[in-house]
JSON list of C-alpha atoms in Angstrom, two decimals:
[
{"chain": "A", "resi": 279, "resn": "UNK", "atom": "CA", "xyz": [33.69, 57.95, -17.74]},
{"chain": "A", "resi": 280, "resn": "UNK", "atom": "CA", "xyz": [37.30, 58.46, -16.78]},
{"chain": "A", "resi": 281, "resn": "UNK", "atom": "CA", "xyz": [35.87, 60.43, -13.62]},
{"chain": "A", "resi": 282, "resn": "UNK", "atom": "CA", "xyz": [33.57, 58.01, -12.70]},
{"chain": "A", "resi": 283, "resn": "UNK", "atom": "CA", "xyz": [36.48, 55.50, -13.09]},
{"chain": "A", "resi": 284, "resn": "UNK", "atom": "CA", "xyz": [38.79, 57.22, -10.90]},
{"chain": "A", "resi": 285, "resn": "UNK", "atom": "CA", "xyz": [36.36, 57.37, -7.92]},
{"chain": "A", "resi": 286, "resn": "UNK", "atom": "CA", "xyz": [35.67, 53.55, -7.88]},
{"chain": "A", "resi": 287, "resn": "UNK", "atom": "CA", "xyz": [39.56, 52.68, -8.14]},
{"chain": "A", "resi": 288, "resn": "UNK", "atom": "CA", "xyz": [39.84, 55.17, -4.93]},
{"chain": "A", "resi": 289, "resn": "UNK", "atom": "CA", "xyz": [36.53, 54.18, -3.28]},
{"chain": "A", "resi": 290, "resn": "UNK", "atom": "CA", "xyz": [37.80, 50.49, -3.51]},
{"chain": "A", "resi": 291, "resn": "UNK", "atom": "CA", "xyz": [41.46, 51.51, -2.37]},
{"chain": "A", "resi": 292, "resn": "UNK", "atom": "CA", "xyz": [39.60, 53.38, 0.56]},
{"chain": "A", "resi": 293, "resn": "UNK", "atom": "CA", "xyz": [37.39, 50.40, 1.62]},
{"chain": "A", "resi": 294, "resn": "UNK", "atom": "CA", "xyz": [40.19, 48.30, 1.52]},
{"chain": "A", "resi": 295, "resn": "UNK", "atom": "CA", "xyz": [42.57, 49.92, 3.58]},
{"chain": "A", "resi": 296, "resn": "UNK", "atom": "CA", "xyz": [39.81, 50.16, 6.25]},
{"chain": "A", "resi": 297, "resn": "UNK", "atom": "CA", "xyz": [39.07, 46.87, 6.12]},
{"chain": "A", "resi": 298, "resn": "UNK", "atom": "CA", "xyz": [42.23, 46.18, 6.85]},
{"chain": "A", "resi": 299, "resn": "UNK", "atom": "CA", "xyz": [42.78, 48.47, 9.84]},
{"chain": "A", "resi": 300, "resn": "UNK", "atom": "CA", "xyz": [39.85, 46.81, 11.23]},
{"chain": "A", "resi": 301, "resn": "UNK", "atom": "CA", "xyz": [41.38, 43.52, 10.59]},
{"chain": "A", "resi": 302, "resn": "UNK", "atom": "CA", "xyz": [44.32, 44.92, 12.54]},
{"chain": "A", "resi": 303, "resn": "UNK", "atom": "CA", "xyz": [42.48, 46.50, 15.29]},
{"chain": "A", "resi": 304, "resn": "UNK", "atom": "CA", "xyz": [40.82, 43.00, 16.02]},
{"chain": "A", "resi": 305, "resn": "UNK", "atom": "CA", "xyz": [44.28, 41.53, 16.25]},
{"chain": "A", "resi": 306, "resn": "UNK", "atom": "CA", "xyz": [45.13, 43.75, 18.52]},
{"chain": "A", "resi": 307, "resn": "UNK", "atom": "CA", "xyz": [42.16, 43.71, 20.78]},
{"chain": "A", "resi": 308, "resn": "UNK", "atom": "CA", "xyz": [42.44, 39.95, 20.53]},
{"chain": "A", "resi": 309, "resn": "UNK", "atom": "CA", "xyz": [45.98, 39.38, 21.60]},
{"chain": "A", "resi": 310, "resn": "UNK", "atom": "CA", "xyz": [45.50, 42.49, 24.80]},
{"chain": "A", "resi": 311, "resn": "UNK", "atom": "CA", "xyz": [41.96, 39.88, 25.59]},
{"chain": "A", "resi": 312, "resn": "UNK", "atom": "CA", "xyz": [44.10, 37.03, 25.62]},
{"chain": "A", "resi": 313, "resn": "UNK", "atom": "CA", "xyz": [47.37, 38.46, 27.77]},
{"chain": "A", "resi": 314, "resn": "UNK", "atom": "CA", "xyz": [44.49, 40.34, 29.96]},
{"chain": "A", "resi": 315, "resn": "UNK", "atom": "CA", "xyz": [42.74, 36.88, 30.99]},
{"chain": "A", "resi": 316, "resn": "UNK", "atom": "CA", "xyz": [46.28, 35.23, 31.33]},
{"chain": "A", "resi": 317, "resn": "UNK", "atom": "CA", "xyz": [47.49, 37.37, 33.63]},
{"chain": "A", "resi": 318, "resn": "UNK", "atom": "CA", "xyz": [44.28, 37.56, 35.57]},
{"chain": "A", "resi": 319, "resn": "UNK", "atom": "CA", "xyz": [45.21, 33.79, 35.69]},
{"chain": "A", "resi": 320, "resn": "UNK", "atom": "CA", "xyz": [48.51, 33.75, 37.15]},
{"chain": "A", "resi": 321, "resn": "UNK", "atom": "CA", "xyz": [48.49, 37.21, 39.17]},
{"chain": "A", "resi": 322, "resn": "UNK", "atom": "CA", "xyz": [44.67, 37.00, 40.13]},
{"chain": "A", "resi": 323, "resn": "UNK", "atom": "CA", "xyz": [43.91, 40.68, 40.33]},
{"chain": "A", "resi": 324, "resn": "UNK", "atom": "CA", "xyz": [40.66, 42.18, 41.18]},
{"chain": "A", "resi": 325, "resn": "UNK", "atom": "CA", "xyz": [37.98, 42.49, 37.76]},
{"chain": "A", "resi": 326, "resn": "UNK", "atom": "CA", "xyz": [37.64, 46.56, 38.75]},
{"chain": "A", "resi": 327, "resn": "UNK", "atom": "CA", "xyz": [41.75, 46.37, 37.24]},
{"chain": "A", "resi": 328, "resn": "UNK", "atom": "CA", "xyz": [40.89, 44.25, 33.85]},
{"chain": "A", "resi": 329, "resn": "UNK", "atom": "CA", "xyz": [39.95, 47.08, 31.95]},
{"chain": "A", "resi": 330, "resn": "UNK", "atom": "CA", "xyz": [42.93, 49.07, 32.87]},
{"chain": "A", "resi": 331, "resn": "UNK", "atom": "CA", "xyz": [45.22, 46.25, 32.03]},
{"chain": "A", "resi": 332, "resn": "UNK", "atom": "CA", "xyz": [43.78, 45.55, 28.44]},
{"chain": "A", "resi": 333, "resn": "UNK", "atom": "CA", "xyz": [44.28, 48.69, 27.88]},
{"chain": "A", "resi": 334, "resn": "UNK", "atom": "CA", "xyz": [48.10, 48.46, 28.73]},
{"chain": "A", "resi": 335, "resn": "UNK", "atom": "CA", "xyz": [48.18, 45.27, 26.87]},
{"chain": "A", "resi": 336, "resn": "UNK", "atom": "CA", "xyz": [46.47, 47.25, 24.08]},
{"chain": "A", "resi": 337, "resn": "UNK", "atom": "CA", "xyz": [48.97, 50.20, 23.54]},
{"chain": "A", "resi": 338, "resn": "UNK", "atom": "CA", "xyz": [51.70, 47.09, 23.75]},
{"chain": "A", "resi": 339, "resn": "UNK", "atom": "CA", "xyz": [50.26, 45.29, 20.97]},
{"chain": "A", "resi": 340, "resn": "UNK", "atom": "CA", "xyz": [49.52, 48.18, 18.88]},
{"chain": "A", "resi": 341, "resn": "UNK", "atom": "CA", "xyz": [52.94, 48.83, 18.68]},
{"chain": "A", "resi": 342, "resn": "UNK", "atom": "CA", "xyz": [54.58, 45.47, 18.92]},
{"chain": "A", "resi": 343, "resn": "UNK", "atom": "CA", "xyz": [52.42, 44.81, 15.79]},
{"chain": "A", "resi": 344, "resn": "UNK", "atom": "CA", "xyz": [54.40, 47.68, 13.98]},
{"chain": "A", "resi": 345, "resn": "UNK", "atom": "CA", "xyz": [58.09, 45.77, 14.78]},
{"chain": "A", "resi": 346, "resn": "UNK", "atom": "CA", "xyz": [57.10, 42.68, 14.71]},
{"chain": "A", "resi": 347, "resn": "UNK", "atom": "CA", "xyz": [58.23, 42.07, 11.30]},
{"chain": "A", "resi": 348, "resn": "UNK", "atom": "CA", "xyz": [62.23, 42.82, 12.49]},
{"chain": "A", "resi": 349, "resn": "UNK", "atom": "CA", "xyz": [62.88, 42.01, 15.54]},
{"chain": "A", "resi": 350, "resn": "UNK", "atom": "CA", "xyz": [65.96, 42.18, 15.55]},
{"chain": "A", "resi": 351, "resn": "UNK", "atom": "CA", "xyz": [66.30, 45.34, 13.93]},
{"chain": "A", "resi": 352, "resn": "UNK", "atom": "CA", "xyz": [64.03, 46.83, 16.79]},
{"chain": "A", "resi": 353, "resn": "UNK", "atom": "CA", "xyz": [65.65, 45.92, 19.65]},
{"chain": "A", "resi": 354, "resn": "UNK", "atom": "CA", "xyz": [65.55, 49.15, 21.39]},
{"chain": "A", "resi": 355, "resn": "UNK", "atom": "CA", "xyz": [62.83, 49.69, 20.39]},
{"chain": "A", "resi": 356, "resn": "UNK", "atom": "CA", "xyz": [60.94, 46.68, 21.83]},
{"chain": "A", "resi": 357, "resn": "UNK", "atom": "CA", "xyz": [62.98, 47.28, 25.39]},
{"chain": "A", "resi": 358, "resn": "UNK", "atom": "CA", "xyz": [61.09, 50.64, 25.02]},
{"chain": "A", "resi": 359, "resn": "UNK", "atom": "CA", "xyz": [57.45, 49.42, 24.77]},
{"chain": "A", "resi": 360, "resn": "UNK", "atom": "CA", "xyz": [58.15, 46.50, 27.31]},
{"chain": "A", "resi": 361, "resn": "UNK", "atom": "CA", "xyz": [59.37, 48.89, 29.59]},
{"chain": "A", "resi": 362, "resn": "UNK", "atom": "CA", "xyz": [56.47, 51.16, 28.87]},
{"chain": "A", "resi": 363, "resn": "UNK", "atom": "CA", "xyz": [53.79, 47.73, 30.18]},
{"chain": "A", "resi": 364, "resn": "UNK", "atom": "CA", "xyz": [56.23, 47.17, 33.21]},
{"chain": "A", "resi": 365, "resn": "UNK", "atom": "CA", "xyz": [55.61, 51.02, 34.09]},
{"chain": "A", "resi": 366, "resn": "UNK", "atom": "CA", "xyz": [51.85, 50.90, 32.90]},
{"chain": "A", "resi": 367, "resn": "UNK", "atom": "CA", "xyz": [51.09, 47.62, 34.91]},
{"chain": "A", "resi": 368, "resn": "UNK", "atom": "CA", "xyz": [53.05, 49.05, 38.06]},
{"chain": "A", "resi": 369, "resn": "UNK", "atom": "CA", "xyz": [50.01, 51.76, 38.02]},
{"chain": "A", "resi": 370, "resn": "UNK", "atom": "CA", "xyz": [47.45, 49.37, 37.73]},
{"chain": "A", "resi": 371, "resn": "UNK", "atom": "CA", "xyz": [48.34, 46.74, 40.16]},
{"chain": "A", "resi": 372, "resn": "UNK", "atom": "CA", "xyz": [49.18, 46.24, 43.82]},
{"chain": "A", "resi": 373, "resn": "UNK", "atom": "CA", "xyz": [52.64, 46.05, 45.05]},
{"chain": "A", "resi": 374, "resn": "UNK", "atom": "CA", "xyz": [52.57, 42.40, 45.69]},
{"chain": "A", "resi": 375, "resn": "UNK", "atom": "CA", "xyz": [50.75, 41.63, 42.06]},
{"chain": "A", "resi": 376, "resn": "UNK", "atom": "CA", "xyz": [53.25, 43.64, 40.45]},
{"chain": "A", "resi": 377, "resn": "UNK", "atom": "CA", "xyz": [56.03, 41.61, 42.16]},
{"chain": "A", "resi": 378, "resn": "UNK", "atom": "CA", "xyz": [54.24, 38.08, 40.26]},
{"chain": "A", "resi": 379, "resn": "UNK", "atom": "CA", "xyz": [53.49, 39.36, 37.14]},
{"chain": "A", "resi": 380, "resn": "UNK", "atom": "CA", "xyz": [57.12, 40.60, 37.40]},
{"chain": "A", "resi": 381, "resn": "UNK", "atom": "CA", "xyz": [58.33, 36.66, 38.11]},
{"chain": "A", "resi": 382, "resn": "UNK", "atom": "CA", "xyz": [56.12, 35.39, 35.42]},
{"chain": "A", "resi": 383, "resn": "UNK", "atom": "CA", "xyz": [57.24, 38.07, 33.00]},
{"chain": "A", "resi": 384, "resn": "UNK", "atom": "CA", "xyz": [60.92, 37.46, 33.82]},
{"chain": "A", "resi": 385, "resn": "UNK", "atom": "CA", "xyz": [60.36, 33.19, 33.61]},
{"chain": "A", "resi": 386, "resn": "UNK", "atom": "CA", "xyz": [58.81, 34.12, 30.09]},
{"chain": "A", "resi": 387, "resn": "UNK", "atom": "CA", "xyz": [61.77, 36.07, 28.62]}
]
């Protein structure tokens, strides 16, 4: 009985920590989705680049979720993963997009 107790308590714990990475993973994707059509808005880039992008805006959110909590505490740390979009959008985009969603970023900050 013991035994069969144990492996519902972890079966539950199990199912419940996925359901929450899931929960998490949606945030994510949700937020990139969002910041991916916005800057489609304002930058107008071609659709063959939207994929790319989310997936910039992805990695950012994936780890901005992480710090989000303290800030403050993560200064550097958020520098680092801005720094890592700027450099990951620089790929993606043209010279002259990169230069708006530069602007925009900047008038944001």
């Amino acid at each position: 009985m013991k035994k069969y107790l144990s492996l519902i308590v972890l079966t539950s714990a199990l199912v419940f920590s996925q359901l929450s990475f899931s929960q998490n993973r949606i945030e994510i994707d949700k937020a990139a989705n969002a910041k991916t059509k916005e800057l489609r808005k304002t930058v107008k880039f071609e659709q063959n680049k939207m994929r790319d992008v989310f997936k910039a805006y992805q990695a950012f959110e994936t780890t901005y979720q992480k710090i989000d909590d303290n800030l403050d505490a993560n200064k550097e740390r958020l520098k680092k993963i801005k720094e890592i979009l700027d450099n990951d959008l620089k790929q993606i985009l043209s010279p002259e997009e990169y230069e708006r969603y530069l602007s925009i970023s900047r008038e944001d900050s």
